[in-house]
């Protein structure tokens, strides 16, 4: 049972559209259901959406097309949205045979089925340094959108032509959280974080020549950022960045804002002694 389904049952009781006995039976049926389902080759965590707000996501790497299709069918049977990452067209064909509404995002290498989910509060800005970073950037974007967020894409705005980045400053400043994707030396997240007052999730990619070491150079550069507010995910982990950005964007605003305007307007404490 998803949080939305639980909310719907409670609202039906509140509005008199269902009786208490029926609601109790539906809730007990959900509680009796095992928190995971054993398919032999996989144990599906059907309660993950209750704990974390979004159901289990399937990593396509290392799984056969038949395994991916079987997992997808069971996830959909529970009314959950579906996200399969790092999937090829063979996997999509197998999934589409059992889940006709499945979509394939070729650039992101992702299979999705949308379902109604709670919307994010603001906008997630997604910036990529170069066109070569697009597969990772799109994985982050598709993930965040499936989780109920509005994503503002800004692609090919790396520091090699920083004037391209500066033209998007107002869009970056209006975002609630930013995902910055870059390979090579990985400078883009630090530059963006120095311009804005919102969290920046840095995604190093494996794009680059020999001394980029498959993304390690970008990863270390981002980990050593001197700009405030930069967090870093693993190399090429667009999904992880999109998921974290979604969780941030679903957090309810607190009474205290960390925006620079709010900080400057706050009275300074009086010195004692």
C-alpha positions as semicolon CSV with decimal commas, in nm:
position;residue;x (nm);y (nm);z (nm)
1;X;0,000;0,000;0,000
2;X;0,132;0,342;-0,096
3;X;0,101;0,654;0,123
4;X;-0,147;0,792;-0,132
5;X;-0,366;0,482;-0,101
6;X;-0,360;0,502;0,279
7;X;-0,454;0,869;0,264
8;X;-0,739;0,788;0,025
9;X;-0,885;0,528;0,263
10;X;-0,874;0,768;0,557
11;X;-1,032;1,046;0,351
12;X;-1,311;0,812;0,241
13;X;-1,390;0,731;0,606
14;X;-1,378;1,099;0,697
15;X;-1,614;1,194;0,415
16;X;-1,853;0,906;0,480
17;X;-1,783;0,738;0,145
18;X;-1,684;0,411;0,313
19;X;-1,758;0,256;0,650
20;X;-1,506;0,186;0,924
21;X;-1,531;-0,193;0,892
22;X;-1,444;-0,184;0,521
23;X;-1,153;0,051;0,584
24;X;-1,018;-0,171;0,863
25;X;-1,037;-0,478;0,638
26;X;-0,847;-0,301;0,361
27;X;-0,579;-0,187;0,604
28;X;-0,547;-0,532;0,759
29;X;-0,514;-0,687;0,414
30;X;-0,225;-0,452;0,341
31;X;-0,059;-0,530;0,676
32;X;-0,094;-0,905;0,619
33;X;0,082;-0,869;0,287
34;X;0,450;-0,959;0,314
35;X;0,683;-0,657;0,310
36;X;0,873;-0,830;0,030
37;X;0,790;-1,075;-0,247
38;X;1,027;-1,362;-0,325
39;X;1,061;-1,428;-0,699
40;X;1,350;-1,668;-0,649
41;X;1,602;-1,446;-0,828
42;X;1,482;-1,127;-0,656
43;X;1,306;-1,020;-0,338
44;X;1,090;-0,718;-0,416
45;X;1,064;-0,461;-0,138
46;X;0,698;-0,361;-0,164
47;X;0,709;-0,155;0,157
48;X;0,986;0,077;0,040
49;X;0,737;0,341;-0,068
50;X;0,597;0,347;0,286
51;X;0,943;0,400;0,436
52;X;1,095;0,629;0,175
53;X;0,809;0,772;-0,030
54;X;0,899;0,595;-0,357
55;X;0,898;0,226;-0,449
56;X;1,196;0,008;-0,530
57;X;1,392;0,109;-0,839
58;X;1,536;-0,162;-1,064
59;X;1,898;-0,153;-1,182
60;X;1,906;-0,317;-1,525
61;X;2,278;-0,400;-1,526
62;X;2,346;-0,770;-1,472
63;X;1,982;-0,877;-1,505
64;X;1,833;-1,066;-1,798
65;X;1,549;-0,913;-1,995
66;X;1,315;-1,182;-1,860
67;X;1,411;-1,102;-1,502
68;X;1,358;-0,730;-1,554
69;X;1,017;-0,793;-1,712
70;X;0,907;-1,020;-1,426
71;X;1,013;-0,764;-1,166
72;X;0,842;-0,482;-1,357
73;X;0,515;-0,675;-1,381
74;X;0,502;-0,730;-1,005
75;X;0,585;-0,368;-0,924
76;X;0,309;-0,247;-1,157
77;X;0,062;-0,500;-1,012
78;X;0,091;-0,320;-0,678
79;X;0,000;0,015;-0,834
80;X;0,352;0,157;-0,807
81;X;0,536;0,370;-1,062
82;X;0,818;0,188;-1,240
83;X;1,176;0,295;-1,297
84;X;1,438;0,067;-1,450
85;X;1,780;0,228;-1,489
86;X;2,063;0,129;-1,726
87;X;1,823;-0,067;-1,945
88;X;1,871;-0,150;-2,313
89;X;1,607;-0,185;-2,585
90;X;1,594;-0,564;-2,542
91;X;1,490;-0,516;-2,179
92;X;1,233;-0,256;-2,284
93;X;1,080;-0,493;-2,540
94;X;1,047;-0,761;-2,271
95;X;0,892;-0,516;-2,025
96;X;0,653;-0,372;-2,283
97;X;0,522;-0,722;-2,356
98;X;0,390;-0,746;-1,998
99;X;0,349;-0,373;-1,921
100;X;0,216;-0,211;-2,242
101;X;0,224;0,143;-2,100
102;X;0,599;0,130;-2,034
103;X;0,809;0,405;-2,194
104;X;1,174;0,387;-2,296
105;X;1,399;0,691;-2,260
106;X;1,683;0,610;-2,498
107;X;1,926;0,882;-2,391
108;X;1,872;0,815;-2,020
109;X;1,866;0,436;-2,079
110;X;1,560;0,415;-1,853
111;X;1,224;0,239;-1,860
112;X;0,939;0,416;-1,682
113;X;0,571;0,389;-1,601
114;X;0,417;0,697;-1,443
115;X;0,176;0,692;-1,153
116;X;0,032;0,972;-0,940
117;X;0,287;1,077;-0,677
118;X;0,306;1,378;-0,441
119;X;0,439;1,681;-0,631
120;X;0,763;1,853;-0,540
121;X;0,744;2,199;-0,387
122;X;0,974;2,389;-0,622
123;X;1,187;2,336;-0,930
124;X;1,495;2,118;-0,968
125;X;1,752;2,280;-1,195
126;X;1,964;2,037;-1,393
127;X;2,285;2,168;-1,548
128;X;2,531;1,969;-1,756
129;X;2,876;2,082;-1,863
130;X;2,880;1,922;-2,207
131;X;2,670;1,729;-2,454
132;X;2,870;1,415;-2,372
133;X;2,730;1,432;-2,018
134;X;2,369;1,411;-2,138
135;X;2,308;1,038;-2,070
136;X;2,389;1,088;-1,701
137;X;2,203;1,420;-1,686
138;X;1,893;1,270;-1,847
139;X;1,900;0,978;-1,604
140;X;1,882;1,233;-1,323
141;X;1,607;1,430;-1,499
142;X;1,389;1,128;-1,578
143;X;1,427;1,005;-1,220
144;X;1,328;1,340;-1,068
145;X;1,031;1,386;-1,301
146;X;0,897;1,037;-1,230
147;X;0,916;1,121;-0,859
148;X;0,685;1,419;-0,908
149;X;0,921;1,709;-0,971
150;X;0,943;1,987;-1,227
151;X;1,290;1,980;-1,386
152;X;1,447;2,281;-1,560
153;X;1,716;2,151;-1,798
154;X;2,021;2,364;-1,884
155;X;2,259;2,165;-2,102
156;X;2,606;2,232;-2,247
157;X;2,687;2,524;-2,017
158;X;3,030;2,416;-1,894
159;X;3,312;2,640;-1,775
160;X;3,497;2,627;-2,109
161;X;3,246;2,890;-2,220
162;X;3,134;3,036;-1,889
163;X;2,928;3,309;-2,056
164;X;2,680;3,033;-2,145
165;X;2,637;2,952;-1,776
166;X;2,597;3,315;-1,672
167;X;2,298;3,365;-1,903
168;X;2,108;3,109;-1,691
169;X;2,186;3,265;-1,354
170;X;1,829;3,370;-1,273
171;X;1,697;3,020;-1,350
172;X;1,959;2,866;-1,123
173;X;1,879;3,110;-0,843
174;X;1,507;3,032;-0,862
175;X;1,557;2,656;-0,820
176;X;1,508;2,479;-0,488
177;X;1,797;2,241;-0,554
178;X;2,046;2,206;-0,839
179;X;2,199;1,896;-0,998
180;X;2,526;1,978;-1,176
181;X;2,675;1,713;-1,406
182;X;3,030;1,734;-1,539
183;X;3,322;1,524;-1,656
184;X;3,680;1,631;-1,740
185;X;3,805;1,832;-1,437
186;X;3,454;1,863;-1,291
187;X;3,457;2,238;-1,224
188;X;3,093;2,320;-1,302
189;X;2,935;2,237;-0,961
190;X;3,185;2,456;-0,773
191;X;3,121;2,752;-1,002
192;X;2,743;2,715;-0,970
193;X;2,759;2,672;-0,592
194;X;2,955;2,996;-0,568
195;X;2,674;3,180;-0,749
196;X;2,362;3,058;-0,567
197;X;2,228;2,992;-0,218
198;X;2,067;2,650;-0,271
199;X;2,208;2,297;-0,238
200;X;2,411;2,171;-0,534
201;X;2,434;1,798;-0,601
202;X;2,749;1,730;-0,802
203;X;2,760;1,435;-1,041
204;X;3,102;1,343;-1,183
205;X;3,090;1,162;-1,516
206;X;3,338;0,928;-1,681
207;X;3,370;1,165;-1,978
208;X;3,726;1,277;-2,048
209;X;4,068;1,186;-2,180
210;X;4,334;0,966;-2,017
211;X;4,412;1,160;-1,699
212;X;4,043;1,190;-1,617
213;X;4,077;0,826;-1,504
214;X;3,718;0,740;-1,593
215;X;3,570;1,016;-1,378
216;X;3,800;0,992;-1,076
217;X;3,955;1,331;-1,150
218;X;3,612;1,497;-1,163
219;X;3,504;1,309;-0,849
220;X;3,806;1,425;-0,648
221;X;3,769;1,780;-0,775
222;X;3,406;1,792;-0,664
223;X;3,484;1,636;-0,326
224;X;3,746;1,907;-0,273
225;X;3,520;2,195;-0,377
226;X;3,585;2,517;-0,187
227;X;3,227;2,636;-0,253
228;X;2,965;2,592;0,018
229;X;2,667;2,362;-0,026
230;X;2,815;2,101;-0,263
231;X;2,739;1,733;-0,208
232;X;2,873;1,463;-0,438
233;X;2,735;1,132;-0,566
234;X;2,919;0,848;-0,736
235;X;3,060;0,861;-1,089
236;X;2,784;0,855;-1,354
237;X;2,517;0,818;-1,082
238;X;2,244;1,029;-1,237
239;X;1,975;0,823;-1,064
240;X;2,123;0,888;-0,720
241;X;2,139;1,262;-0,785
242;X;1,782;1,276;-0,913
243;X;1,657;1,082;-0,611
244;X;1,835;1,304;-0,358
245;X;1,717;1,618;-0,537
246;X;1,359;1,489;-0,524
247;X;1,381;1,419;-0,151
248;X;1,509;1,774;-0,090
249;X;1,237;1,922;-0,310
250;X;0,967;1,735;-0,117
251;X;1,082;1,865;0,223
252;X;0,835;2,108;0,375
253;X;0,976;2,460;0,419
254;X;1,093;2,537;0,769
255;X;1,029;2,857;0,960
256;X;1,393;2,959;0,909
257;X;1,519;3,026;0,558
258;X;1,885;2,992;0,467
259;X;1,854;3,218;0,165
260;X;2,102;3,508;0,175
261;X;1,822;3,767;0,182
262;X;1,673;3,608;0,492
263;X;2,010;3,585;0,663
264;X;2,097;3,949;0,596
265;X;1,757;4,058;0,727
266;X;1,791;3,863;1,053
267;X;1,892;4,067;1,360
268;X;2,241;3,994;1,490
269;X;2,259;3,861;1,848
270;X;2,382;4,108;2,109
271;X;2,727;4,050;2,251
272;X;2,741;3,964;2,621
273;X;2,992;4,065;2,883
